[in-house]
Amino acid sequence: MLPTLDARLTAAAELVRPGQPVADIGCDHGKLTAVLAASGRYPKVIGADLRPGPLAKAKQTLENAGCLDRAELRLGDGLSVLSAGEVGSIVLAGVSAQTTWEIIEKAPWVSAVGGPRLVMVPATRHSELRRWLWQHGFALVADRPVQAAGRWYAVMAAEYTGEVIEPTFTRCLLGDTGRWPEGAGYAAWQRAKLPRMRLGVPDGSALAAEMDAILKEGN
Ligand SMILES: C[S@@+](CC[C@H](N)C(=O)[O-])C[C@H]1O[C@@H](n2cnc3c(N)ncnc32)[C@H](O)[C@@H]1O
């Protein structure tokens, strides 16, 4: 039986480049790997995880979905399981923003024009992942707000262009989510975190002024 994907992984699957190999890094339960493999839209589907336990779960999911023969499972850290140019899309879903950028940083072949599309669903700190991507030459080609299990997520796709951008705090907080009907809900959820974020920022700094302006807007 094919697994059901939550809204996060459904949106992530829609951002994978069709017709090219794809890797689901940190595949864990393997639900996304199975849905991608069963779709027949990709010449190669790789599911990978750092730990054997999750990979065994993924194998079981693929078996249950009847598509074990249409995916490759690989054990290893981040993108070390791939060779340069092997895939057109890399999905990194359900790991922290920091783990996401550390995984990208360890594979310099990703930061090349014409390189793979990164499809990301950070579990935490969406704003910081957007900042990191822009500061490291990636363009956000999609930034979609979705709700799953009572939380808001941002499902992002990025491609390397080499153009470095120094974004404002507000741009990092909301990204391009405002283009979606769900953008207002996402913005309210992101803004609700501001008072706590503001506590760690010194008064008088440019960042404090920007945060205070957003907080004032909300009053
Ligand atoms: C919370 S699960 C997310 C599963 C699935 N991608 C999702 O979004 O529902 C995170 C998975 O990432 C794996 N992981 C964490 N760091 C990793 C790394 N550096 N390389 C590969 N997998 C990693 C963990 O072992 C775990 O199975």
mmCIF file of C-alpha atoms and ligand atoms in Angstrom:
data_model
loop_
_atom_site.group_PDB
_atom_site.id
_atom_site.type_symbol
_atom_site.label_atom_id
_atom_site.label_comp_id
_atom_site.label_asym_id
_atom_site.label_seq_id
_atom_site.Cartn_x
_atom_site.Cartn_y
_atom_site.Cartn_z
ATOM 1 C CA MET A 1 0.000 0.000 0.000
ATOM 2 C CA LEU A 2 1.307 3.433 -0.948
ATOM 3 C CA PRO A 3 1.886 5.630 2.151
ATOM 4 C CA THR A 4 -0.009 8.887 2.601
ATOM 5 C CA LEU A 5 2.150 11.991 2.707
ATOM 6 C CA ASP A 6 1.431 14.896 5.039
ATOM 7 C CA ALA A 7 1.053 18.415 3.587
ATOM 8 C CA ARG A 8 4.791 19.109 4.011
ATOM 9 C CA LEU A 9 5.966 16.115 2.046
ATOM 10 C CA THR A 10 3.181 16.456 -0.543
ATOM 11 C CA ALA A 11 4.350 20.006 -1.257
ATOM 12 C CA ALA A 12 7.994 18.869 -1.305
ATOM 13 C CA ALA A 13 7.213 16.129 -3.848
ATOM 14 C CA GLU A 14 5.605 18.720 -6.131
ATOM 15 C CA LEU A 15 8.877 20.689 -6.195
ATOM 16 C CA VAL A 16 11.096 17.797 -7.313
ATOM 17 C CA ARG A 17 12.304 18.178 -10.912
ATOM 18 C CA PRO A 18 10.497 15.557 -13.014
ATOM 19 C CA GLY A 19 12.476 13.364 -15.395
ATOM 20 C CA GLN A 20 15.702 13.539 -13.378
ATOM 21 C CA PRO A 21 17.119 11.376 -10.576
ATOM 22 C CA VAL A 22 16.191 12.442 -7.036
ATOM 23 C CA ALA A 23 17.581 11.786 -3.550
ATOM 24 C CA ASP A 24 15.553 11.907 -0.328
ATOM 25 C CA ILE A 25 18.221 12.604 2.307
ATOM 26 C CA GLY A 26 17.162 11.821 5.888
ATOM 27 C CA CYS A 27 14.416 9.612 4.463
ATOM 28 C CA ASP A 28 13.637 7.955 7.840
ATOM 29 C CA HIS A 29 10.229 6.209 7.413
ATOM 30 C CA GLY A 30 10.746 6.309 3.643
ATOM 31 C CA LYS A 31 7.247 7.556 2.822
ATOM 32 C CA LEU A 32 8.435 10.241 0.428
ATOM 33 C CA THR A 33 11.005 7.877 -1.115
ATOM 34 C CA ALA A 34 8.210 5.358 -1.751
ATOM 35 C CA VAL A 35 5.817 7.887 -3.290
ATOM 36 C CA LEU A 36 8.566 9.246 -5.561
ATOM 37 C CA ALA A 37 9.612 5.718 -6.584
ATOM 38 C CA ALA A 38 6.046 4.560 -7.221
ATOM 39 C CA SER A 39 5.262 7.610 -9.366
ATOM 40 C CA GLY A 40 7.577 6.441 -12.147
ATOM 41 C CA ARG A 41 8.425 10.109 -12.885
ATOM 42 C CA TYR A 42 12.122 9.824 -11.995
ATOM 43 C CA PRO A 43 14.784 7.612 -13.620
ATOM 44 C CA LYS A 44 16.404 6.962 -10.227
ATOM 45 C CA VAL A 45 15.121 7.440 -6.661
ATOM 46 C CA ILE A 46 17.588 7.276 -3.764
ATOM 47 C CA GLY A 47 16.546 7.197 -0.117
ATOM 48 C CA ALA A 48 19.356 7.814 2.362
ATOM 49 C CA ASP A 49 19.772 8.153 6.085
ATOM 50 C CA LEU A 50 22.556 8.571 8.609
ATOM 51 C CA ARG A 51 21.352 5.647 10.708
ATOM 52 C CA PRO A 52 20.529 1.997 9.906
ATOM 53 C CA GLY A 53 17.280 1.981 11.961
ATOM 54 C CA PRO A 54 15.470 4.553 9.800
ATOM 55 C CA LEU A 55 16.825 2.918 6.650
ATOM 56 C CA ALA A 56 15.307 -0.417 7.756
ATOM 57 C CA LYS A 57 11.955 1.393 8.212
ATOM 58 C CA ALA A 58 12.287 2.870 4.743
ATOM 59 C CA LYS A 59 12.965 -0.603 3.304
ATOM 60 C CA GLN A 60 9.787 -1.900 4.943
ATOM 61 C CA THR A 61 7.761 1.053 3.590
ATOM 62 C CA LEU A 62 9.073 0.427 0.077
ATOM 63 C CA GLU A 63 8.283 -3.270 0.379
ATOM 64 C CA ASN A 64 4.720 -2.508 1.570
ATOM 65 C CA ALA A 65 4.284 -0.095 -1.320
ATOM 66 C CA GLY A 66 5.532 -2.726 -3.776
ATOM 67 C CA CYS A 67 8.330 -0.538 -5.103
ATOM 68 C CA LEU A 68 11.493 -1.766 -3.365
ATOM 69 C CA ASP A 69 12.971 -2.502 -6.797
ATOM 70 C CA ARG A 70 12.405 1.099 -7.929
ATOM 71 C CA ALA A 71 14.498 2.822 -5.229
ATOM 72 C CA GLU A 72 18.051 2.560 -3.901
ATOM 73 C CA LEU A 73 18.637 2.854 -0.157
ATOM 74 C CA ARG A 74 21.972 4.228 1.018
ATOM 75 C CA LEU A 75 23.450 4.572 4.504
ATOM 76 C CA GLY A 76 25.586 7.628 5.207
ATOM 77 C CA ASP A 77 26.015 11.229 6.261
ATOM 78 C CA GLY A 78 24.213 13.851 4.203
ATOM 79 C CA LEU A 79 25.250 14.099 0.569
ATOM 80 C CA SER A 80 28.314 11.850 0.990
ATOM 81 C CA VAL A 81 26.093 9.048 -0.363
ATOM 82 C CA LEU A 82 25.813 10.839 -3.740
ATOM 83 C CA SER A 83 28.311 11.609 -6.454
ATOM 84 C CA ALA A 84 28.474 15.042 -8.052
ATOM 85 C CA GLY A 85 25.874 15.399 -10.791
ATOM 86 C CA GLU A 86 24.126 12.146 -9.868
ATOM 87 C CA VAL A 87 20.734 13.729 -9.073
ATOM 88 C CA GLY A 88 18.667 16.669 -10.322
ATOM 89 C CA SER A 89 16.926 17.225 -6.985
ATOM 90 C CA ILE A 90 17.847 16.687 -3.362
ATOM 91 C CA VAL A 91 15.141 16.646 -0.710
ATOM 92 C CA LEU A 92 16.143 17.572 2.850
ATOM 93 C CA ALA A 93 12.977 17.407 4.948
ATOM 94 C CA GLY A 94 12.444 17.252 8.680
ATOM 95 C CA VAL A 95 15.954 18.155 9.816
ATOM 96 C CA SER A 96 16.875 21.446 11.499
ATOM 97 C CA ALA A 97 17.889 24.500 9.483
ATOM 98 C CA GLN A 98 21.429 24.154 10.792
ATOM 99 C CA THR A 99 21.682 20.470 9.833
ATOM 100 C CA THR A 100 20.329 21.438 6.396
ATOM 101 C CA TRP A 101 23.035 24.033 5.706
ATOM 102 C CA GLU A 102 25.779 21.902 7.257
ATOM 103 C CA ILE A 103 24.831 19.064 4.904
ATOM 104 C CA ILE A 104 24.903 21.461 1.907
ATOM 105 C CA GLU A 105 28.234 22.977 2.978
ATOM 106 C CA LYS A 106 29.939 19.575 3.112
ATOM 107 C CA ALA A 107 29.160 18.973 -0.593
ATOM 108 C CA PRO A 108 30.689 21.862 -2.585
ATOM 109 C CA TRP A 109 29.434 20.379 -5.905
ATOM 110 C CA VAL A 110 25.911 21.516 -4.905
ATOM 111 C CA SER A 111 26.948 25.180 -4.972
ATOM 112 C CA ALA A 112 27.450 25.348 -8.720
ATOM 113 C CA VAL A 113 25.373 26.954 -11.460
ATOM 114 C CA GLY A 114 23.420 24.157 -13.121
ATOM 115 C CA GLY A 115 23.671 22.082 -9.925
ATOM 116 C CA PRO A 116 20.826 20.222 -8.255
ATOM 117 C CA ARG A 117 17.623 21.779 -6.979
ATOM 118 C CA LEU A 118 17.414 21.673 -3.188
ATOM 119 C CA VAL A 119 13.943 20.960 -1.830
ATOM 120 C CA MET A 120 13.883 21.721 1.890
ATOM 121 C CA VAL A 121 11.396 21.546 4.739
ATOM 122 C CA PRO A 122 13.343 22.742 7.788
ATOM 123 C CA ALA A 123 11.985 21.531 11.109
ATOM 124 C CA THR A 124 13.144 24.747 12.798
ATOM 125 C CA ARG A 125 14.429 28.302 12.164
ATOM 126 C CA HIS A 126 13.002 28.870 8.673
ATOM 127 C CA SER A 127 14.222 32.498 8.730
ATOM 128 C CA GLU A 128 17.810 31.495 9.324
ATOM 129 C CA LEU A 129 17.777 28.942 6.538
ATOM 130 C CA ARG A 130 16.478 31.590 4.085
ATOM 131 C CA ARG A 131 19.242 33.976 5.202
ATOM 132 C CA TRP A 132 21.882 31.272 4.811
ATOM 133 C CA LEU A 133 20.671 30.375 1.309
ATOM 134 C CA TRP A 134 20.667 33.990 0.089
ATOM 135 C CA GLN A 135 24.044 34.724 1.665
ATOM 136 C CA HIS A 136 25.538 31.652 -0.019
ATOM 137 C CA GLY A 137 24.392 32.345 -3.572
ATOM 138 C CA PHE A 138 21.146 30.373 -3.736
ATOM 139 C CA ALA A 139 17.902 31.755 -5.183
ATOM 140 C CA LEU A 140 14.638 30.654 -3.614
ATOM 141 C CA VAL A 141 12.536 29.358 -6.494
ATOM 142 C CA ALA A 142 9.675 28.299 -4.211
ATOM 143 C CA ASP A 143 8.680 29.127 -0.651
ATOM 144 C CA ARG A 144 5.318 27.656 0.221
ATOM 145 C CA PRO A 145 3.668 27.799 3.652
ATOM 146 C CA VAL A 146 1.895 24.618 4.727
ATOM 147 C CA GLN A 147 0.327 23.407 7.948
ATOM 148 C CA ALA A 148 0.922 19.891 9.254
ATOM 149 C CA ALA A 149 0.273 18.398 12.682
ATOM 150 C CA GLY A 150 -0.748 21.801 14.061
ATOM 151 C CA ARG A 151 2.462 23.592 13.034
ATOM 152 C CA TRP A 152 3.403 25.832 10.139
ATOM 153 C CA TYR A 153 6.201 24.781 7.814
ATOM 154 C CA ALA A 154 7.862 26.463 4.861
ATOM 155 C CA VAL A 155 8.522 24.163 1.927
ATOM 156 C CA MET A 156 11.390 25.716 -0.002
ATOM 157 C CA ALA A 157 13.176 25.017 -3.249
ATOM 158 C CA ALA A 158 16.501 26.660 -4.011
ATOM 159 C CA GLU A 159 18.944 26.679 -6.907
ATOM 160 C CA TYR A 160 22.474 28.048 -6.975
ATOM 161 C CA THR A 161 23.000 31.195 -9.024
ATOM 162 C CA GLY A 162 26.086 32.612 -7.287
ATOM 163 C CA GLU A 163 24.304 35.910 -6.619
ATOM 164 C CA VAL A 164 24.745 36.808 -2.960
ATOM 165 C CA ILE A 165 21.928 38.742 -1.294
ATOM 166 C CA GLU A 166 21.982 40.461 2.113
ATOM 167 C CA PRO A 167 18.318 40.178 3.082
ATOM 168 C CA THR A 168 16.463 42.184 5.694
ATOM 169 C CA PHE A 169 15.162 40.460 8.791
ATOM 170 C CA THR A 170 11.564 40.795 7.538
ATOM 171 C CA ARG A 171 12.460 39.145 4.233
ATOM 172 C CA CYS A 172 14.031 36.251 6.107
ATOM 173 C CA LEU A 173 11.066 35.962 8.460
ATOM 174 C CA LEU A 174 8.460 35.623 5.706
ATOM 175 C CA GLY A 175 10.372 34.788 2.518
ATOM 176 C CA ASP A 176 8.005 34.541 -0.438
ATOM 177 C CA THR A 177 5.215 32.903 1.558
ATOM 178 C CA GLY A 178 2.974 35.963 1.077
ATOM 179 C CA ARG A 179 2.248 34.799 -2.488
ATOM 180 C CA TRP A 180 0.161 31.944 -1.143
ATOM 181 C CA PRO A 181 -3.361 32.121 0.349
ATOM 182 C CA GLU A 182 -1.900 30.451 3.458
ATOM 183 C CA GLY A 183 0.675 33.270 3.745
ATOM 184 C CA ALA A 184 -1.353 35.255 6.284
ATOM 185 C CA GLY A 185 -1.564 32.298 8.668
ATOM 186 C CA TYR A 186 2.154 31.639 8.299
ATOM 187 C CA ALA A 187 3.010 35.311 8.860
ATOM 188 C CA ALA A 188 0.921 35.432 12.049
ATOM 189 C CA TRP A 189 2.686 32.315 13.341
ATOM 190 C CA GLN A 190 6.135 33.705 12.496
ATOM 191 C CA ARG A 191 5.302 37.107 14.042
ATOM 192 C CA ALA A 192 4.122 35.433 17.246
ATOM 193 C CA LYS A 193 7.721 34.259 17.783
ATOM 194 C CA LEU A 194 9.096 37.798 17.559
ATOM 195 C CA PRO A 195 8.814 38.954 21.185
ATOM 196 C CA ARG A 196 10.930 35.972 22.288
ATOM 197 C CA MET A 197 13.430 36.512 19.437
ATOM 198 C CA ARG A 198 13.680 40.222 20.318
ATOM 199 C CA LEU A 199 14.870 39.385 23.885
ATOM 200 C CA GLY A 200 18.294 38.308 22.600
ATOM 201 C CA VAL A 201 18.863 41.408 20.437
ATOM 202 C CA PRO A 202 20.681 44.468 21.859
ATOM 203 C CA ASP A 203 18.658 47.713 21.947
ATOM 204 C CA GLY A 204 19.849 50.327 19.486
ATOM 205 C CA SER A 205 20.915 47.824 16.807
ATOM 206 C CA ALA A 206 19.488 47.926 13.265
ATOM 207 C CA LEU A 207 18.004 44.481 13.838
ATOM 208 C CA ALA A 208 16.252 45.660 17.023
ATOM 209 C CA ALA A 209 14.777 48.630 15.119
ATOM 210 C CA GLU A 210 13.461 46.333 12.374
ATOM 211 C CA MET A 211 11.980 43.903 14.882
ATOM 212 C CA ASP A 212 10.394 46.733 16.897
ATOM 213 C CA ALA A 213 8.802 48.138 13.722
ATOM 214 C CA ILE A 214 7.212 44.759 12.939
ATOM 215 C CA LEU A 215 6.029 44.385 16.534
ATOM 216 C CA LYS A 216 4.507 47.894 16.425
ATOM 217 C CA GLU A 217 2.704 47.060 13.152
ATOM 218 C CA GLY A 218 1.048 44.126 14.878
ATOM 219 C CA ASN A 219 -0.349 46.244 17.763
HETATM 220 C C1 LIG B 1 12.653 13.704 11.607
HETATM 221 S S1 LIG B 1 13.282 12.609 10.406
HETATM 222 C C2 LIG B 1 12.567 13.297 8.940
HETATM 223 C C3 LIG B 1 12.011 12.221 8.058
HETATM 224 C C4 LIG B 1 11.403 12.705 6.755
HETATM 225 N N1 LIG B 1 12.396 13.293 5.879
HETATM 226 C C5 LIG B 1 10.283 13.671 7.022
HETATM 227 O O1 LIG B 1 10.461 14.880 6.807
HETATM 228 O O2 LIG B 1 9.221 13.258 7.485
HETATM 229 C C6 LIG B 1 14.975 13.118 10.241
HETATM 230 C C7 LIG B 1 15.855 12.017 9.660
HETATM 231 O O3 LIG B 1 17.056 12.627 9.217
HETATM 232 C C8 LIG B 1 18.119 11.755 9.503
HETATM 233 N N2 LIG B 1 19.352 12.538 9.517
HETATM 234 C C9 LIG B 1 19.766 13.454 10.432
HETATM 235 N N3 LIG B 1 20.957 13.961 10.099
HETATM 236 C C10 LIG B 1 21.318 13.357 8.924
HETATM 237 C C11 LIG B 1 22.457 13.428 8.085
HETATM 238 N N4 LIG B 1 23.483 14.240 8.372
HETATM 239 N N5 LIG B 1 22.483 12.661 6.986
HETATM 240 C C12 LIG B 1 21.466 11.826 6.680
HETATM 241 N N6 LIG B 1 20.366 11.692 7.446
HETATM 242 C C13 LIG B 1 20.293 12.452 8.553
HETATM 243 C C14 LIG B 1 17.746 11.130 10.838
HETATM 244 O O4 LIG B 1 18.430 9.921 11.067
HETATM 245 C C15 LIG B 1 16.235 10.956 10.684
HETATM 246 O O5 LIG B 1 15.914 9.680 10.200
#
